[in-house]
Short mmCIF file of C-alpha atoms in Angstrom, two decimals:
data_model
loop_
_atom_site.label_atom_id
_atom_site.label_comp_id
_atom_site.label_asym_id
_atom_site.label_seq_id
_atom_site.Cartn_x
_atom_site.Cartn_y
_atom_site.Cartn_z
CA MET A 22 11.81 -37.45 -10.96
CA LYS A 23 10.35 -37.72 -14.54
CA VAL A 24 12.64 -36.70 -17.41
CA PRO A 25 10.60 -37.06 -20.64
CA PHE A 26 12.48 -37.79 -23.83
CA LEU A 27 11.23 -34.63 -25.43
CA ASP A 28 9.51 -31.57 -23.97
CA LEU A 29 8.94 -28.89 -26.65
CA GLY A 30 6.57 -26.89 -24.36
CA ARG A 31 9.38 -25.63 -22.06
CA THR A 32 11.52 -24.44 -24.98
CA HIS A 33 8.55 -22.67 -26.50
CA ASP A 34 7.69 -20.93 -23.23
CA THR A 35 10.96 -18.99 -23.55
CA VAL A 36 9.81 -17.48 -26.79
CA ARG A 37 6.06 -17.65 -26.44
CA ALA A 38 5.44 -13.81 -26.77
CA ASP A 39 7.47 -13.62 -29.93
CA LEU A 40 5.62 -16.63 -31.45
CA ASP A 41 2.35 -15.06 -30.60
CA ALA A 42 3.43 -11.78 -32.25
CA ALA A 43 4.49 -13.68 -35.37
CA TRP A 44 1.15 -15.47 -35.57
CA HIS A 45 -0.81 -12.18 -35.28
CA ARG A 46 1.46 -10.55 -37.91
CA VAL A 47 0.63 -13.26 -40.36
CA LEU A 48 -3.11 -13.12 -39.51
CA ASP A 49 -3.25 -9.35 -39.93
CA ARG A 50 -1.67 -9.51 -43.34
CA SER A 51 -4.01 -12.20 -44.58
CA ARG A 52 -1.25 -13.58 -46.90
CA TYR A 53 -0.73 -17.18 -46.11
CA ILE A 54 1.27 -18.65 -49.09
CA LEU A 55 4.47 -17.41 -50.69
CA GLY A 56 4.51 -14.09 -48.98
CA GLU A 57 6.87 -11.80 -47.03
CA GLU A 58 7.57 -14.12 -44.14
CA VAL A 59 8.79 -16.94 -46.49
CA GLU A 60 10.88 -14.56 -48.48
CA ALA A 61 12.48 -13.16 -45.38
CA PHE A 62 13.09 -16.65 -43.76
CA GLU A 63 14.67 -17.91 -46.95
CA SER A 64 17.10 -15.06 -46.96
CA GLU A 65 17.90 -15.37 -43.27
CA PHE A 66 18.32 -19.13 -43.44
CA ALA A 67 20.52 -19.00 -46.44
CA ALA A 68 22.78 -16.48 -44.73
CA TYR A 69 22.77 -18.66 -41.58
CA CYS A 70 23.84 -21.73 -43.60
CA GLU A 71 26.51 -19.82 -45.52
CA ALA A 72 24.73 -20.68 -48.76
CA GLU A 73 23.60 -18.34 -51.60
CA HIS A 74 20.06 -19.64 -51.77
CA ALA A 75 17.39 -21.26 -49.54
CA VAL A 76 14.03 -22.42 -50.95
CA GLY A 77 11.28 -23.26 -48.45
CA VAL A 78 9.37 -26.53 -49.09
CA ALA A 79 6.67 -28.54 -47.41
CA ASN A 80 8.91 -31.03 -45.60
CA GLY A 81 12.36 -32.67 -45.52
CA LEU A 82 11.41 -35.67 -47.71
CA ASP A 83 10.19 -33.20 -50.46
CA ALA A 84 13.42 -31.26 -50.08
CA LEU A 85 15.45 -34.44 -50.86
CA ILE A 86 13.14 -35.37 -53.82
CA LEU A 87 13.28 -31.93 -55.34
CA ILE A 88 17.09 -31.84 -55.22
CA LEU A 89 17.26 -35.16 -57.02
CA ARG A 90 14.78 -33.95 -59.67
CA ALA A 91 16.57 -30.71 -60.06
CA TYR A 92 19.79 -32.63 -60.90
CA GLY A 93 17.97 -34.87 -63.29
CA ILE A 94 18.42 -38.03 -61.25
CA GLY A 95 15.90 -40.74 -62.03
CA PRO A 96 15.34 -44.27 -63.48
CA GLY A 97 18.56 -46.18 -64.16
CA ASP A 98 20.52 -44.07 -61.77
CA GLU A 99 21.95 -45.14 -58.47
CA VAL A 100 22.44 -42.96 -55.24
CA LEU A 101 24.62 -43.88 -52.30
CA VAL A 102 22.74 -43.65 -49.00
CA PRO A 103 23.62 -44.62 -45.39
CA SER A 104 22.39 -48.02 -44.15
CA ASN A 105 21.51 -46.58 -40.81
CA THR A 106 19.19 -43.61 -41.29
CA PHE A 107 15.48 -42.64 -41.18
CA ILE A 108 13.88 -44.20 -44.14
CA ALA A 109 13.10 -40.81 -45.78
CA THR A 110 16.57 -40.67 -47.23
CA TRP A 111 15.94 -43.90 -49.09
CA LEU A 112 12.41 -43.05 -50.04
CA ALA A 113 13.43 -39.91 -51.81
CA VAL A 114 15.78 -41.88 -54.09
CA SER A 115 13.02 -44.46 -54.80
CA GLN A 116 10.48 -41.66 -55.40
CA VAL A 117 12.44 -40.39 -58.41
CA GLY A 118 12.77 -43.85 -59.80
CA ALA A 119 16.43 -44.25 -58.90
CA LYS A 120 18.08 -47.05 -56.94
CA PRO A 121 19.30 -46.58 -53.36
CA VAL A 122 22.67 -48.23 -52.74
CA SER A 123 23.38 -48.95 -49.05
CA VAL A 124 26.65 -47.87 -47.49
CA ASP A 125 27.53 -48.91 -43.93
CA PRO A 126 28.72 -46.25 -41.42
CA ASP A 127 32.11 -45.52 -39.83
CA PRO A 128 31.74 -47.49 -36.56
CA SER A 129 33.03 -44.48 -34.51
CA THR A 130 30.82 -41.66 -35.75
CA TYR A 131 27.96 -43.76 -37.34
CA ASN A 132 28.18 -41.43 -40.38
CA MET A 133 28.63 -42.69 -43.88
CA ASP A 134 32.07 -44.34 -44.27
CA PRO A 135 33.92 -42.74 -47.19
CA ALA A 136 35.85 -46.09 -47.85
CA GLY A 137 32.60 -47.98 -47.95
CA ALA A 138 31.10 -45.30 -50.30
CA ALA A 139 34.12 -45.58 -52.65
CA ARG A 140 33.55 -49.39 -52.91
CA ALA A 141 29.86 -48.81 -53.71
CA VAL A 142 30.45 -46.46 -56.70
CA SER A 143 29.45 -48.03 -60.06
CA SER A 144 29.04 -46.66 -63.55
CA ARG A 145 25.34 -45.98 -62.69
CA THR A 146 26.09 -43.89 -59.61
CA LYS A 147 24.99 -40.30 -60.03
CA ALA A 148 24.99 -38.92 -56.47
CA ILE A 149 26.20 -39.37 -52.90
CA MET A 150 23.68 -38.52 -50.09
CA PRO A 151 25.29 -38.58 -46.67
CA VAL A 152 23.22 -37.95 -43.60
CA HIS A 153 24.66 -35.75 -40.80
CA LEU A 154 23.35 -38.23 -38.37
CA TYR A 155 22.24 -37.23 -34.85
CA GLY A 156 23.58 -33.71 -35.58
CA GLN A 157 27.27 -34.51 -36.37
CA PRO A 158 28.34 -33.74 -39.99
CA ALA A 159 29.58 -36.60 -42.06
CA ASP A 160 33.16 -36.56 -43.40
CA MET A 161 32.40 -34.08 -46.19
CA GLU A 162 36.05 -33.58 -47.05
CA ALA A 163 36.40 -37.26 -48.15
CA LEU A 164 32.94 -37.54 -49.57
CA ARG A 165 33.27 -34.35 -51.65
CA ALA A 166 36.65 -35.63 -52.93
CA LEU A 167 35.02 -38.87 -53.88
CA ALA A 168 32.18 -37.13 -55.58
CA HIS A 169 34.61 -34.91 -57.48
CA ARG A 170 36.71 -37.94 -58.70
CA HIS A 171 33.60 -39.59 -60.17
CA ASN A 172 31.67 -36.55 -61.27
CA LEU A 173 28.85 -37.18 -58.73
CA VAL A 174 26.46 -34.78 -57.13
CA CYS A 175 27.01 -34.51 -53.34
CA ILE A 176 23.71 -33.94 -51.49
CA GLU A 177 23.62 -33.27 -47.75
CA ASP A 178 20.76 -34.76 -45.79
CA ALA A 179 21.06 -32.07 -43.09
CA ALA A 180 17.61 -32.81 -41.42
CA GLN A 181 19.21 -33.39 -38.07
CA ALA A 182 22.03 -30.91 -38.21
CA HIS A 183 20.86 -27.18 -38.25
CA GLY A 184 23.77 -25.17 -37.34
CA ALA A 185 26.52 -27.87 -37.08
CA THR A 186 29.94 -27.24 -38.68
CA PHE A 187 32.56 -29.18 -40.48
CA ALA A 188 35.98 -27.57 -40.71
CA GLY A 189 34.42 -24.30 -39.70
CA ARG A 190 31.65 -24.31 -42.34
CA ARG A 191 27.95 -24.78 -41.68
CA THR A 192 25.89 -27.67 -42.81
CA GLY A 193 23.87 -26.53 -45.81
CA SER A 194 26.98 -25.21 -47.47
CA LEU A 195 29.11 -28.37 -47.54
CA GLY A 196 27.68 -30.12 -50.58
CA ASP A 197 26.15 -29.20 -53.95
CA ALA A 198 22.82 -28.84 -52.25
CA ALA A 199 21.33 -29.68 -48.76
CA ALA A 200 17.90 -30.73 -47.55
CA PHE A 201 16.60 -29.56 -44.17
CA SER A 202 13.49 -30.66 -42.23
CA PHE A 203 11.69 -28.40 -39.77
CA TYR A 204 9.67 -31.24 -38.22
CA PRO A 205 8.67 -29.97 -34.62
CA GLY A 206 11.33 -32.04 -32.86
CA LYS A 207 14.32 -30.82 -34.81
CA ASN A 208 16.83 -28.32 -33.38
CA LEU A 209 15.11 -25.77 -35.61
CA GLY A 210 11.53 -27.01 -35.66
CA ALA A 211 8.29 -25.55 -36.95
CA LEU A 212 4.88 -26.11 -35.30
CA GLY A 213 3.99 -28.51 -38.09
CA ASP A 214 5.76 -29.86 -41.12
CA GLY A 215 8.25 -27.74 -43.10
CA GLY A 216 11.58 -28.04 -44.99
CA ALA A 217 14.08 -26.20 -47.02
CA VAL A 218 16.73 -26.60 -49.66
CA THR A 219 19.99 -24.65 -49.53
CA THR A 220 22.49 -24.38 -52.36
CA SER A 221 24.92 -21.88 -53.92
CA ASP A 222 23.98 -23.03 -57.46
CA THR A 223 21.55 -20.36 -58.74
CA ALA A 224 20.26 -22.66 -61.56
CA VAL A 225 19.48 -25.47 -59.21
CA ALA A 226 17.70 -23.09 -56.82
CA ARG A 227 15.62 -21.75 -59.65
CA ARG A 228 14.66 -25.27 -60.82
CA ILE A 229 13.65 -26.35 -57.25
CA ARG A 230 11.58 -23.22 -56.71
CA GLU A 231 9.78 -23.88 -59.97
CA LEU A 232 9.23 -27.60 -59.38
CA ALA A 233 7.90 -26.92 -55.88
CA ASN A 234 5.24 -24.48 -57.26
CA TYR A 235 3.42 -26.69 -59.73
CA GLY A 236 6.31 -26.27 -62.25
CA SER A 237 5.56 -22.61 -62.55
CA ARG A 238 7.38 -19.33 -62.08
CA GLU A 239 4.54 -17.23 -63.54
CA LYS A 240 0.92 -17.95 -62.62
CA TYR A 241 -0.73 -20.36 -65.06
CA VAL A 242 2.39 -20.77 -67.11
CA HIS A 243 3.67 -24.34 -66.22
CA ARG A 244 7.07 -25.11 -67.73
CA GLN A 245 7.35 -28.55 -66.26
CA GLN A 246 5.37 -31.20 -64.31
CA GLY A 247 5.87 -29.85 -60.79
CA VAL A 248 4.34 -30.48 -57.34
CA ASN A 249 2.75 -28.42 -54.67
CA SER A 250 5.55 -28.26 -51.93
CA ARG A 251 5.72 -24.87 -50.29
CA LEU A 252 6.63 -23.59 -46.82
CA ASP A 253 3.65 -21.61 -45.66
CA GLU A 254 3.76 -18.05 -44.28
CA LEU A 255 2.83 -19.06 -40.71
CA GLN A 256 5.58 -21.65 -40.34
CA ALA A 257 8.02 -19.33 -41.88
CA ALA A 258 7.19 -16.56 -39.38
CA LEU A 259 7.54 -18.94 -36.45
CA LEU A 260 10.88 -20.27 -37.86
CA ARG A 261 12.31 -16.78 -38.19
CA ILE A 262 11.75 -16.35 -34.35
CA LYS A 263 13.38 -19.65 -33.59
CA LEU A 264 16.27 -19.12 -35.86
CA ARG A 265 17.40 -16.08 -33.78
CA HIS A 266 17.73 -18.51 -30.73
CA LEU A 267 19.16 -21.46 -32.55
CA ASP A 268 22.72 -20.96 -31.67
CA ASP A 269 21.87 -20.50 -28.02
CA TRP A 270 19.75 -23.59 -28.02
CA ASN A 271 22.54 -25.60 -29.75
CA SER A 272 25.01 -24.38 -27.27
CA ARG A 273 22.88 -25.67 -24.45
CA ARG A 274 22.61 -29.04 -26.20
CA ARG A 275 26.36 -29.18 -26.37
CA ALA A 276 26.59 -28.62 -22.62
CA VAL A 277 24.09 -31.44 -21.93
CA ALA A 278 25.98 -33.79 -24.22
CA ALA A 279 29.25 -32.84 -22.46
CA ALA A 280 27.69 -33.67 -19.11
CA TYR A 281 26.49 -37.09 -20.36
CA ARG A 282 29.95 -37.89 -21.81
CA ASP A 283 31.70 -36.95 -18.64
CA GLY A 284 29.24 -38.66 -16.36
CA LEU A 285 29.08 -41.89 -18.30
CA ALA A 286 32.74 -42.02 -19.41
CA ASP A 287 33.66 -44.95 -17.07
CA THR A 288 30.69 -47.15 -17.78
CA ASP A 289 30.25 -49.96 -20.30
CA LEU A 290 28.13 -47.80 -22.50
CA ALA A 291 29.56 -46.99 -25.95
CA LEU A 292 29.36 -43.15 -26.05
CA PRO A 293 29.23 -40.97 -29.11
CA GLN A 294 32.55 -40.19 -30.71
CA VAL A 295 33.16 -36.81 -32.23
CA ASP A 296 35.27 -36.15 -35.38
CA PRO A 297 37.54 -33.25 -34.21
CA ARG A 298 36.83 -31.38 -37.46
CA THR A 299 33.20 -31.07 -36.54
CA ASP A 300 31.12 -29.16 -34.09
CA PRO A 301 27.95 -31.26 -33.69
CA VAL A 302 24.58 -29.82 -32.56
CA TRP A 303 23.48 -32.97 -30.69
CA HIS A 304 20.01 -33.37 -32.26
CA LEU A 305 20.21 -36.79 -30.52
CA PHE A 306 22.47 -38.22 -27.87
CA VAL A 307 22.82 -41.98 -28.80
CA VAL A 308 24.50 -44.54 -26.70
CA ARG A 309 25.11 -48.27 -27.48
CA SER A 310 24.71 -51.37 -25.29
CA GLY A 311 24.55 -54.99 -25.98
CA GLN A 312 21.78 -55.08 -23.37
CA ARG A 313 19.88 -52.11 -24.97
CA ASP A 314 16.34 -53.32 -24.16
CA ALA A 315 17.15 -54.06 -20.55
CA LEU A 316 18.83 -50.62 -20.22
CA ALA A 317 15.71 -48.95 -21.76
CA ALA A 318 13.41 -50.88 -19.34
CA ARG A 319 15.40 -49.79 -16.31
CA LEU A 320 15.56 -46.19 -17.37
CA ASP A 321 11.84 -46.24 -17.87
CA GLU A 322 11.41 -47.49 -14.32
CA ALA A 323 13.57 -44.59 -13.18
CA GLY A 324 11.40 -42.05 -15.01
CA VAL A 325 13.79 -41.48 -17.83
CA GLY A 326 12.32 -41.40 -21.38
CA THR A 327 14.21 -42.95 -24.22
CA GLN A 328 13.74 -43.74 -27.87
CA ILE A 329 15.54 -45.74 -30.59
CA HIS A 330 16.69 -43.97 -33.66
CA TYR A 331 16.43 -46.23 -35.70
CA PRO A 332 15.46 -49.86 -34.91
CA ILE A 333 15.04 -51.21 -38.48
CA ALA A 334 17.61 -50.67 -41.21
CA PRO A 335 15.79 -49.33 -44.31
CA ALA A 336 17.03 -52.35 -46.29
CA ASP A 337 14.95 -54.49 -43.92
CA ALA A 338 11.80 -52.32 -44.06
CA GLU A 339 8.70 -53.92 -45.38
CA ALA A 340 8.63 -51.01 -47.92
CA TYR A 341 11.63 -52.63 -49.61
CA ALA A 342 10.52 -56.21 -49.28
CA GLY A 343 11.20 -57.99 -52.56
CA VAL A 344 13.53 -55.28 -53.72
CA SER A 345 17.07 -56.19 -54.53
CA ILE A 346 19.18 -53.90 -52.34
CA ALA A 347 22.80 -53.24 -53.36
CA GLY A 348 25.61 -52.38 -50.96
CA GLU A 349 26.24 -53.13 -47.25
CA SER A 350 23.89 -53.00 -44.28
CA ARG A 351 25.61 -55.31 -41.81
CA LEU A 352 26.62 -52.63 -39.34
CA GLY A 353 23.41 -50.68 -39.84
CA ARG A 354 21.57 -53.81 -38.60
CA VAL A 355 23.84 -54.16 -35.59
CA LEU A 356 23.32 -50.54 -34.60
CA GLY A 357 19.54 -51.05 -34.85
CA ARG A 358 19.80 -53.67 -32.06
CA GLU A 359 22.11 -51.76 -29.75
CA ILE A 360 21.42 -47.92 -29.99
CA LEU A 361 19.35 -45.93 -27.48
CA SER A 362 18.69 -42.18 -27.41
CA LEU A 363 18.79 -40.37 -24.14
CA PRO A 364 16.83 -37.10 -23.37
CA ILE A 365 18.52 -34.05 -24.88
CA GLY A 366 17.42 -30.51 -25.57
CA PRO A 367 17.87 -26.86 -24.45
CA HIS A 368 15.15 -27.29 -21.80
CA LEU A 369 16.99 -29.80 -19.62
CA GLN A 370 17.96 -28.62 -16.15
CA GLU A 371 21.03 -29.65 -14.22
CA GLU A 372 19.14 -31.78 -11.83
CA GLU A 373 17.49 -33.66 -14.70
CA ILE A 374 20.85 -34.26 -16.40
CA ARG A 375 22.20 -35.68 -13.12
CA HIS A 376 19.18 -37.93 -12.81
CA VAL A 377 19.65 -39.35 -16.24
CA VAL A 378 23.34 -40.00 -15.58
CA LEU A 379 22.69 -41.62 -12.28
CA ALA A 380 19.84 -43.72 -13.67
CA CYS A 381 22.05 -44.92 -16.50
CA ARG A 382 24.85 -45.76 -14.17
CA ALA A 383 22.46 -47.70 -11.81
CA ALA A 384 20.94 -49.51 -14.76
CA MET A 385 24.41 -50.58 -16.13
CA ALA A 386 25.40 -51.80 -12.59
CA SER A 387 22.21 -53.76 -12.35
CA ASN A 388 22.74 -55.36 -15.72
CA GLN A 389 26.17 -56.45 -14.65
CA ARG A 390 24.93 -57.94 -11.41
CA HIS A 391 21.75 -59.53 -12.59
CA GLY A 392 21.89 -59.69 -16.35
CA PRO A 393 19.11 -58.36 -18.58
CA ALA A 394 15.74 -57.49 -17.02
#
């Protein structure tokens, strides 16, 4: 049996007729930028996230950059970021001229450690930017309290956590503002790039909307030096269809994760730990092994696709070579050597889940008998 790491086609097949209808609706209107579909999606997504406003933008990185710009964060400022995340979180800080300060994760959840964040705060710190990694919300209670004590902006990088909750509230409403990506592989994914900002601060939403449209609210009246970062009508129309199914798809992801956790509970794999205050949406199911590469090789032989999210800590990326990096990245580097993502998604069938579990158990047993492949 072959179990690919990701298969978007099977998920799209369940809503293909509605996606086709959305495409034709946009084509028939001949309005492709900042039209009815974007306006409707922004309203629906804001309501879904329990936020007052949503602003569609071109991608998740732009969403982070625009939030930082809207809060006036720039040269001379510091922003606390996780040591173990996709590099976009760090790049957003660098793009506005601020300095990313690395914070190692809680070793159980892999999310930003509030105690480490507290140690990293300096007189130049202006914001905390936790990532809801792999679909589990960070400890927003502690991080919001820390931000409040030091008068910092708390920005959610929610690119992997569409629909997740912390203490009963959705991601996108847990900080001062939140950035989402609609990259195709996300829980809520477009058929191309796309992103959004959610916030309940009307002034911030207005600034972001203006910045994303060439610094303009009125055509040819440019109040500031903005950029072109807009969610287009077609992607908004497709996302509206998918948003209606997101809770069901996330529920299926939870079922897959539960089966993995049950089936692999008595192995030597380090399985994901869940903060009881959270309801993750399992964008990724990530295990740890000191023999990660051997495990991945044996799973590949068994027809199970895997990936590594993320093998290189941003502090060690060539993009930051020669840059003095403040903060801690020790555990982030350890995770990069040990983590492995197993297939997960609403498309997985019971026999595929069983195959992944059995293949993992066989691979771990083989590693114990014979050592790394």
